[in-house]
Every structure is written in C-alpha cells, then in structure tokens.
Amino acid sequence: MTSKTCQTDILIAGGGIAGLTLAALLGNAGINVHIIDKFPPQPFKKTKPSGRTIALMQNSLNIIKATGAWDKCEEYSAAIQTMCIMDNDLNVEFEAYEIGQEQFGVNVPNAILRAALYEQVQSIPAVTAHMPGALEDYKTQNNHVTATLEDGTQITARLLVGADGRNSLVRKIAGIKHREMKYKQAAITCVINHSHSHDNVSTEFHFPAGPLALVPLPGNQSSIVWVETPERAQELLALKESEFAETLQETTDGLLGGITLETKPESWPLGSIHAKTLIAPRTALIAEAAHVMSPITAQGLNLSLRDVAALAETIADTLRLGLDPGSETTLKKYEGRRRIDINTRIFGVDAMNRIVSNNVPALKSLRRGGFKTLERIHPLKKFAMRAGLAPQIDESRLANGKPL
Ligand SMILES: Cc1cc2nc3c(=O)[nH]c(=O)nc-3n(C[C@H](O)[C@H](O)[C@H](O)COP(=O)(O)OP(=O)(O)OC[C@H]3O[C@@H](n4cnc5c(N)ncnc54)[C@H](O)[C@@H]3O)c2cc1C
C-alpha cells in the first residue's frame, strides 16, 4: 500500500451535517480544508428523504444558506409558522408573526440536507474530501497536528476540528473529559402521510413518558418524533405498519385525519453528553462531539450550527490578520464565544425534559402553570419565543445572514 501525505490549514474529522457545513463555509472563503468521513452520503440525485428530519430555526437556516447548499433542499422542506403545545386540555399556540417573523424556521429531512452539503463541498476547489476515510490517530506538535487515516494517509494541519459525533475519537485522543447521561427514553421517528392539512403548524403533545411531535413537511406529510420508554418503543416498532399508524392516529386524537406511513419507524436511544471543554492543543470540538441532548425542543443541530458559525468566523478573522488558526489564542476565542450558550442549553433542555416527561403532580402543575402564564403575559411569551429561536449571547454574522 502506498500512503499519501497532505498539508492543509484545517482538517475536519467527521462529515456529518456539522462537519460538512464548516468545510463548505471555510472553503467558500478560499481557506484550505481537508475533511474525512467513514461513511459518505449517497449522491444527491439518489437520496430519498429520510424518516428523520431536522427542524432548523431561522438563524440556522441563514448559516446553511451561506454554504450554497440550501437551494437543492428547499423543495423538500416546509415552513414552521405556528408551534402548538397540547398538554391534556391545555393548548398553547405560538405564532411566528407575534415576533414579527414569517416563520420560526423549516423542517427538512437529514439525508437530503447532508447529501446537498456533500455535493456542495465536492464543488469547492479549496476543499479536499477523504470520504470514505477514517481517522485512526493524531499527534500534536508545536505548530501543527499530524493525523493518520486507516489507509495510511497522513494529513498535517494547523488545526484539527473534531466533528466526529457523540463517540468522538478526537475528543478521546485529545483527552477531553465528558459527562454522559443515558435517559430511560427512546425516540421513534418516521414520516407520515395524512388526510388533513398541517397548515404549517408543528404540534407537540405532552405525555408522561415524553413528548410526541408532528412537524410539517411539504404537502400532506409530517415527520414524527415520539419519545417513549425504551420498552414501549420496542412494542410500537413491533406493530404492523397499519397498526402503528392507527395507534399514532389515536394517540394524536385524529388531529391530522387518516394516517399512513411513508417511511418505516426507527428508534433512537436518548441521552446527553457534555464535554468539559471545547479545546485542546491544536484541536477544537464542535457539535455532537462536544454536546448531545434530548431532541425535545429540537435544539441539537441548531446549537451545533452556532458552534460551526463561531468557529468559521474565528478562523477566517484570524487568517485575515495573517495569524495562526490553531494557536491557543484563537482556540480560547472560540471557546469563549460558545461556552455560555452550550452550558445554558444543555442545562435548560435537560430540565425541560424532566418537567415535560413527568407525571409527578408538582412538576405537572409547574409545567401547566408555566404555559398558562406565557399565554396570559404577552411580553413574556414574546421573550420566550425569541430566546428559544435566537439566543442573544453569541451574535454571529453568519446566523444574521451576513457573509463570513
Ligand atoms: C430523534 C432525533 C431528532 C432530532 N431532531 C432535531 C431537530 O429537529 N433539530 C435539531 O436541531 N436537532 C435535532 N436532533 C439532533 C441532530 O440530529 C444531531 O445533532 C445531528 O444530526 C448531529 O450531527 P453531527 O454532524 O454533530 O454528528 P453526526 O451526524 O453523528 O456526524 C458525525 C460523523 O463523523 C463520522 N465519524 C465518526 N468517527 C469517525 C472517524 N474516526 N473517522 C472519520 N469519520 C468519523 C461519522 O461517520 C459521521 O458521519 C435530533 C436528534 C434525534 C436523535
């Protein structure tokens, strides 16, 4: 086997949605990037919409648009204009127009978004994709890292970005400690067809085991995220497709009329991961390599894209000044921008998960009391909607629709 050696400014380990977005943003700015991933997506033309979708808030959509990959995804996405929470007899609606927006964001299939980003990355001259390619090890020297791939390829870079997901090898090799919690919950996902229109309303039912969300897709389709105990999730997955559809229709009170399944239901174990730090010498972590959370409130990738934007801006600004993108100063700047947003979201989503997925009377009345208060006090409701959509902690250019 003949092994290759390459040199670059930035090496990204992991070509999920977060890693590919970072590669495209940096590559579009003419910054040399190499990206590696074990499992590249199918070509866009062959990609079918997946059963798992992403609700992208407006700021995240701005970041994705800056990659140049969004045009391809648009026809597969639907706007979310209203968010509705159903908690027994309590029904609270949040409308985007109440905060002067046309929509809260969009819902798009994961597979479509990832395939579009991969195709975009392949068209950018400054980006080299080693896909399929697997990171095996890396060593840090004074002013660079040298990464070794499974096929023997060696890549020297000024900065290594760990975008390699929840079991991040980069996090492990860098010696970054993390806290992990496994929830006694699983999320069932699939896409359904329904006879009634969703009217671009995303509806979340609250049940003791966890929420059940119906999120709009184009036409009369919606995606489902149904949080249950792992045992109940297994029972539901064992049902015939028609029985599953019937159970879903009953559980959601026939809100969307008759239901058939467009994709086979799948189940995902839920938990949280929180890395103690985002940085190590010549190394930065982004997205699920640094933080994983429950899908309730659809915050995971939205938080990750804010990491991506902050790191892209920090790297681009540093290189424009002729400075080192992997220096301690640069890395501290990145960590400083992201720490509070990440800590507060992880804490907030974990607390929300406990309050929402609970039948303990005190927590139940706290939750229902909270929603009632939001309903009554309009400025508070507006504040909650804005805080959920666009945190003011880290004002990024890309998130606000400005260029890198
Ligand atoms: C049921 C469910 C619903 C969700 N819904 C939403 C939502 O509506 N909105 C939202 O914002 N978030 C949502 N999330 C969260 C979101 O799906 C994830 O945050 C996101 O998909 C993770 O992307 P990532 O790029 O960080 O990681 P990944 O997609 O895991 O990508 C990591 C990549 O690294 C590669 N890799 C790993 N190790 C190596 C190695 N050694 N060498 C090379 N490559 C490697 C892998 O092949 C993989 O492609 C949801 C999550 C779940 C479970």
XYZ file of C-alpha atoms and ligand atoms in Angstrom:
457
model
C 0.000 0.000 0.000
C 1.421 3.432 -0.925
C 0.485 6.064 1.627
C -0.143 9.709 0.795
C 0.884 12.789 2.755
C -1.048 16.073 2.559
C -0.867 19.507 4.170
C -3.717 21.868 4.946
C -4.783 24.735 7.182
C -7.819 23.000 8.667
C -8.576 19.281 8.979
C -12.157 18.311 9.872
C -12.751 14.798 11.224
C -16.411 13.901 10.584
C -18.568 14.756 7.592
C -21.996 14.798 9.244
C -24.151 17.900 8.741
C -21.985 19.964 11.134
C -18.587 18.992 9.665
C -19.744 19.455 6.057
C -21.267 22.870 6.862
C -17.978 24.047 8.368
C -15.992 22.693 5.381
C -18.263 24.493 2.903
C -18.196 27.818 4.793
C -14.397 27.840 5.103
C -13.886 26.511 1.561
C -16.153 29.212 0.106
C -13.830 31.769 1.762
C -10.829 30.172 -0.009
C -9.445 28.560 3.164
C -7.733 25.190 2.605
C -9.720 22.418 4.248
C -9.498 18.623 4.258
C -12.480 16.649 5.563
C -12.691 12.936 6.344
C -15.671 10.660 6.976
C -16.052 6.901 7.145
C -19.494 6.863 5.534
C -20.098 9.403 2.743
C -23.734 10.045 1.807
C -25.265 8.806 -1.482
C -25.135 11.266 -4.414
C -27.940 13.844 -4.026
C -29.915 12.530 -7.050
C -30.131 9.063 -5.493
C -31.010 10.299 -1.994
C -34.540 9.710 -0.727
C -35.959 11.852 2.106
C -35.159 10.080 5.382
C -37.538 9.287 8.243
C -35.519 11.601 10.467
C -35.802 15.323 9.893
C -34.301 18.477 11.348
C -36.292 21.498 12.449
C -33.887 24.327 11.596
C -34.566 27.677 13.221
C -34.231 30.811 11.075
C -30.670 31.627 12.258
C -29.517 28.090 11.448
C -31.103 28.377 8.029
C -29.050 31.534 7.411
C -25.874 29.574 8.243
C -26.848 26.714 5.899
C -27.726 29.220 3.146
C -24.189 30.654 3.364
C -22.802 27.245 2.292
C -24.644 27.443 -1.057
C -26.330 24.056 -0.468
C -29.828 25.228 0.503
C -31.363 25.741 -2.977
C -31.359 21.973 -3.567
C -33.086 21.298 -0.213
C -35.837 23.902 -0.467
C -38.418 21.749 -2.300
C -38.049 19.006 0.356
C -38.619 21.414 3.266
C -41.692 23.014 4.839
C -42.061 26.217 6.836
C -42.937 26.089 10.541
C -45.210 29.074 11.152
C -47.003 28.035 14.330
C -45.873 25.937 17.282
C -48.636 24.348 19.331
C -48.299 22.594 22.692
C -51.055 20.198 23.803
C -50.995 19.175 27.450
C -54.255 17.362 28.229
C -56.905 20.092 27.997
C -54.327 22.903 27.805
C -53.483 24.154 24.316
C -50.883 26.936 23.853
C -50.040 28.361 20.424
C -47.003 30.401 19.463
C -47.293 32.210 16.120
C -44.212 33.474 14.239
C -45.999 36.731 13.328
C -46.215 37.589 17.068
C -42.475 38.252 16.971
C -42.536 39.848 13.530
C -41.338 36.766 11.613
C -42.912 34.924 8.691
C -41.802 31.563 10.035
C -39.928 30.103 13.018
C -37.844 28.007 10.642
C -38.099 24.988 8.358
C -38.248 21.209 8.653
C -36.010 19.234 6.273
C -35.008 15.544 6.002
C -31.497 14.884 7.423
C -30.441 12.755 4.425
C -31.390 15.483 1.910
C -29.501 18.192 3.794
C -26.366 16.054 4.258
C -26.297 14.912 0.605
C -26.727 18.514 -0.616
C -23.894 19.716 1.646
C -21.607 16.902 0.469
C -22.261 17.764 -3.184
C -21.560 21.438 -2.404
C -18.282 20.594 -0.622
C -17.155 18.497 -3.603
C -17.622 21.514 -5.897
C -15.387 23.855 -3.840
C -11.743 23.880 -5.057
C -10.317 24.733 -1.587
C -11.871 21.601 -0.011
C -10.459 18.060 -0.322
C -12.789 15.286 0.848
C -11.373 11.955 2.016
C -14.735 10.198 2.003
C -14.693 7.299 2.680
C -11.754 7.809 5.029
C -11.390 7.069 8.731
C -9.295 8.892 11.297
C -7.169 6.382 13.198
C -4.904 8.562 15.302
C -3.346 12.004 15.533
C -0.320 13.592 17.202
C 0.159 17.208 18.181
C 3.442 19.059 17.639
C 4.205 22.682 18.431
C 2.584 24.334 15.427
C 0.631 21.538 13.765
C -1.136 18.185 14.127
C -0.432 15.108 12.039
C -3.411 12.825 11.555
C -3.186 9.256 10.307
C -6.094 7.718 8.419
C -6.871 3.994 8.348
C -5.464 3.686 4.796
C -2.121 5.155 5.965
C -2.700 8.678 4.561
C -1.043 11.340 6.741
C -2.516 14.834 6.905
C -0.691 17.713 8.556
C -2.878 20.661 9.592
C -2.630 23.805 11.693
C -5.955 22.953 13.350
C -7.909 19.711 13.759
C -11.678 20.053 14.218
C -13.486 17.138 15.881
C -16.910 16.928 14.191
C -16.965 13.158 14.586
C -20.172 12.803 16.575
C -21.154 11.509 20.003
C -18.424 8.823 20.234
C -15.762 11.284 19.068
C -12.302 9.761 18.652
C -10.825 13.271 18.504
C -12.313 14.030 21.952
C -10.817 10.789 23.255
C -7.310 11.266 21.785
C -7.277 14.913 22.959
C -8.038 13.658 26.492
C -11.120 15.882 26.812
C -13.319 14.529 29.603
C -17.095 14.443 29.253
C -20.183 13.814 31.340
C -22.706 11.355 29.923
C -26.277 10.559 30.989
C -28.433 7.849 29.482
C -32.156 8.645 29.637
C -34.715 5.893 30.078
C -36.265 7.096 26.854
C -36.127 6.325 23.124
C -37.321 8.472 20.213
C -39.306 6.877 17.417
C -39.037 8.740 14.115
C -40.792 8.341 10.759
C -42.579 10.334 8.054
C -46.362 10.015 7.708
C -48.989 10.910 5.088
C -52.189 12.429 6.459
C -55.593 13.377 5.089
C -55.899 16.791 6.814
C -53.588 19.732 6.116
C -50.992 20.548 8.797
C -51.300 24.266 7.957
C -47.584 24.643 8.758
C -48.287 24.041 12.440
C -45.773 21.997 14.437
C -47.688 20.280 17.266
C -46.176 18.773 20.416
C -48.313 16.546 22.672
C -47.067 16.112 26.240
C -47.333 12.636 27.776
C -45.748 11.208 30.955
C -43.089 9.216 29.021
C -42.161 12.204 26.864
C -43.472 14.425 24.058
C -44.829 13.390 20.665
C -44.162 15.960 17.938
C -45.755 16.240 14.491
C -43.608 18.540 12.328
C -44.716 19.766 8.868
C -43.155 18.556 5.609
C -44.226 19.531 2.053
C -47.819 18.664 1.076
C -49.791 16.419 3.399
C -46.752 14.889 5.076
C -45.265 15.365 8.547
C -42.356 13.898 10.443
C -42.844 12.286 13.839
C -40.622 12.375 16.906
C -42.310 10.213 19.546
C -40.485 9.916 22.856
C -41.387 6.803 24.848
C -39.851 4.395 27.345
C -37.429 2.011 25.552
C -39.780 -0.918 26.298
C -42.856 0.799 24.844
C -40.791 1.952 21.826
C -39.892 -1.697 21.109
C -43.572 -2.689 21.369
C -44.552 0.069 18.942
C -41.817 -0.889 16.457
C -43.013 -4.497 16.532
C -46.509 -3.459 15.326
C -47.612 -3.942 11.721
C -47.397 -0.639 9.762
C -51.205 -0.277 9.697
C -51.402 -0.912 13.477
C -48.643 1.620 14.150
C -50.479 4.232 12.022
C -53.737 3.512 13.861
C -52.057 3.831 17.285
C -50.473 7.119 16.231
C -53.802 8.430 14.947
C -55.488 7.575 18.263
C -52.643 8.998 20.370
C -52.796 12.310 18.456
C -56.642 12.474 18.675
C -57.010 12.321 14.882
C -55.510 15.827 14.613
C -54.191 15.201 11.082
C -57.020 12.889 9.962
C -56.246 9.463 8.494
C -52.586 8.409 8.674
C -50.415 6.082 6.565
C -46.657 5.555 6.923
C -44.298 6.994 4.311
C -41.140 5.598 5.993
C -40.588 2.707 8.374
C -40.458 3.787 12.056
C -36.971 3.736 13.618
C -35.919 4.136 17.237
C -33.025 6.158 18.725
C -31.786 5.815 22.315
C -31.727 9.187 24.109
C -29.193 10.693 26.458
C -26.928 13.675 26.921
C -23.192 14.271 26.574
C -21.363 17.374 27.735
C -17.621 17.779 27.032
C -15.767 19.577 29.852
C -14.033 21.849 27.318
C -14.221 22.511 23.583
C -10.488 22.858 23.046
C -7.125 21.116 23.450
C -3.763 21.956 21.837
C -4.385 22.475 18.068
C -7.840 20.884 18.482
C -11.422 22.208 18.599
C -14.619 20.224 19.120
C -17.932 21.141 17.510
C -21.498 19.757 17.507
C -22.247 16.282 18.907
C -18.550 15.646 19.561
C -18.997 18.335 22.254
C -22.668 18.112 23.241
C -25.626 15.800 22.766
C -29.101 16.476 24.140
C -32.671 15.193 24.054
C -34.486 16.013 20.788
C -37.310 17.734 22.716
C -37.410 21.409 21.693
C -35.321 20.486 18.566
C -32.198 22.272 19.795
C -29.365 19.820 18.979
C -28.238 20.715 15.478
C -29.351 24.323 15.936
C -26.866 24.627 18.809
C -24.225 22.799 16.732
C -24.610 25.187 13.800
C -23.899 28.064 16.177
C -20.594 26.291 17.055
C -19.902 25.975 13.331
C -20.588 29.670 12.665
C -18.491 30.828 15.643
C -15.533 28.621 14.664
C -15.733 29.568 10.961
C -15.760 33.277 11.874
C -12.916 32.905 14.391
C -10.738 31.008 11.879
C -11.496 33.382 8.975
C -10.823 36.517 11.064
C -7.544 35.039 12.366
C -6.296 34.087 8.890
C -7.236 37.522 7.512
C -4.892 39.045 10.080
C -2.150 36.639 8.978
C -2.287 34.839 12.338
C -2.339 31.148 13.302
C -5.808 29.479 13.213
C -4.684 26.734 15.619
C -2.982 28.921 18.243
C -4.083 28.906 21.868
C -5.360 32.482 21.492
C -7.587 31.549 18.544
C -8.922 28.457 20.311
C -9.677 30.379 23.509
C -11.568 32.953 21.470
C -13.745 30.168 20.013
C -14.374 28.547 23.381
C -15.170 31.942 24.940
C -17.839 32.576 22.310
C -19.553 29.224 22.765
C -19.340 28.204 26.429
C -22.360 30.050 27.907
C -24.722 29.182 25.045
C -23.794 25.482 25.268
C -23.959 25.282 29.074
C -27.301 27.034 29.314
C -28.883 24.976 26.510
C -27.722 21.644 27.942
C -28.967 22.576 31.396
C -32.222 24.025 30.010
C -33.078 21.107 27.703
C -32.277 18.566 30.431
C -34.517 20.423 32.917
C -37.250 20.755 30.285
C -37.043 17.014 29.583
C -37.593 16.272 33.269
C -40.521 18.692 33.550
C -42.224 17.658 30.298
C -41.705 13.891 30.624
C -43.264 13.568 34.014
C -46.460 12.719 35.771
C -45.330 13.852 39.244
C -48.187 16.200 40.314
C -45.895 19.075 41.411
C -43.921 19.078 38.150
C -47.073 18.656 36.115
C -48.664 21.712 37.669
C -45.390 23.661 37.336
C -45.369 22.855 33.607
C -49.043 23.687 33.084
C -48.759 26.809 35.266
C -45.765 27.933 33.168
C -47.660 27.578 29.909
C -50.706 29.360 31.355
C -48.505 32.271 32.471
C -46.957 32.508 28.996
C -50.450 32.563 27.487
C -51.563 35.415 29.762
C -48.485 37.665 29.733
C -47.785 38.589 26.126
C -44.310 40.241 26.542
C -43.160 37.140 28.453
C -44.428 34.890 25.677
C -42.585 37.002 23.081
C -39.413 36.877 25.162
C -39.659 33.059 25.473
C -40.151 32.690 21.727
C -37.181 34.936 20.906
C -34.911 33.218 23.463
C -35.863 29.808 22.037
C -35.097 30.900 18.496
C -32.105 33.140 18.624
C -30.011 33.456 21.757
C -28.510 36.912 22.154
C -25.401 35.504 23.858
C -23.353 34.867 20.730
C -24.183 37.243 17.921
C -22.739 35.594 14.828
C -22.503 37.298 11.422
C -23.485 34.136 9.569
C -26.530 33.498 11.789
C -27.731 37.010 10.978
C -27.484 36.411 7.231
C -24.209 38.343 6.789
C -21.208 36.965 4.847
C -18.268 35.199 6.530
C -34.722 11.675 17.059
C -33.887 12.904 16.897
C -34.458 14.062 16.361
C -33.703 15.227 16.245
N -34.306 16.367 15.766
C -33.610 17.519 15.719
C -34.217 18.743 15.262
O -35.390 18.773 14.882
N -33.461 19.881 15.261
C -32.164 19.873 15.670
O -31.523 20.945 15.682
N -31.540 18.735 16.071
C -32.228 17.564 16.105
N -31.605 16.412 16.509
C -30.159 16.417 16.711
C -29.407 16.264 15.371
O -29.985 15.216 14.602
C -27.936 15.943 15.613
O -27.408 16.956 16.453
C -27.116 15.969 14.329
O -27.666 15.135 13.343
C -25.687 15.510 14.627
O -24.847 15.951 13.595
P -23.252 15.900 13.785
O -22.695 16.350 12.469
O -22.837 16.595 15.026
O -22.924 14.350 14.078
P -23.082 13.051 13.173
O -24.228 13.155 12.241
O -23.043 11.899 14.111
O -21.753 13.051 12.287
C -20.521 12.565 12.727
C -19.795 11.975 11.513
O -18.477 11.605 11.934
C -18.113 10.429 11.243
N -17.042 9.775 12.018
C -17.093 9.303 13.278
N -15.904 8.795 13.656
C -15.063 8.970 12.595
C -13.687 8.665 12.358
N -12.919 8.057 13.281
N -13.171 8.967 11.151
C -13.929 9.584 10.190
N -15.221 9.906 10.368
C -15.785 9.601 11.546
C -19.403 9.604 11.164
O -19.344 8.705 10.072
C -20.459 10.701 10.981
O -20.810 10.906 9.617
C -32.337 15.243 16.650
C -31.751 14.084 17.179
C -32.520 12.926 17.330
C -31.905 11.685 17.931
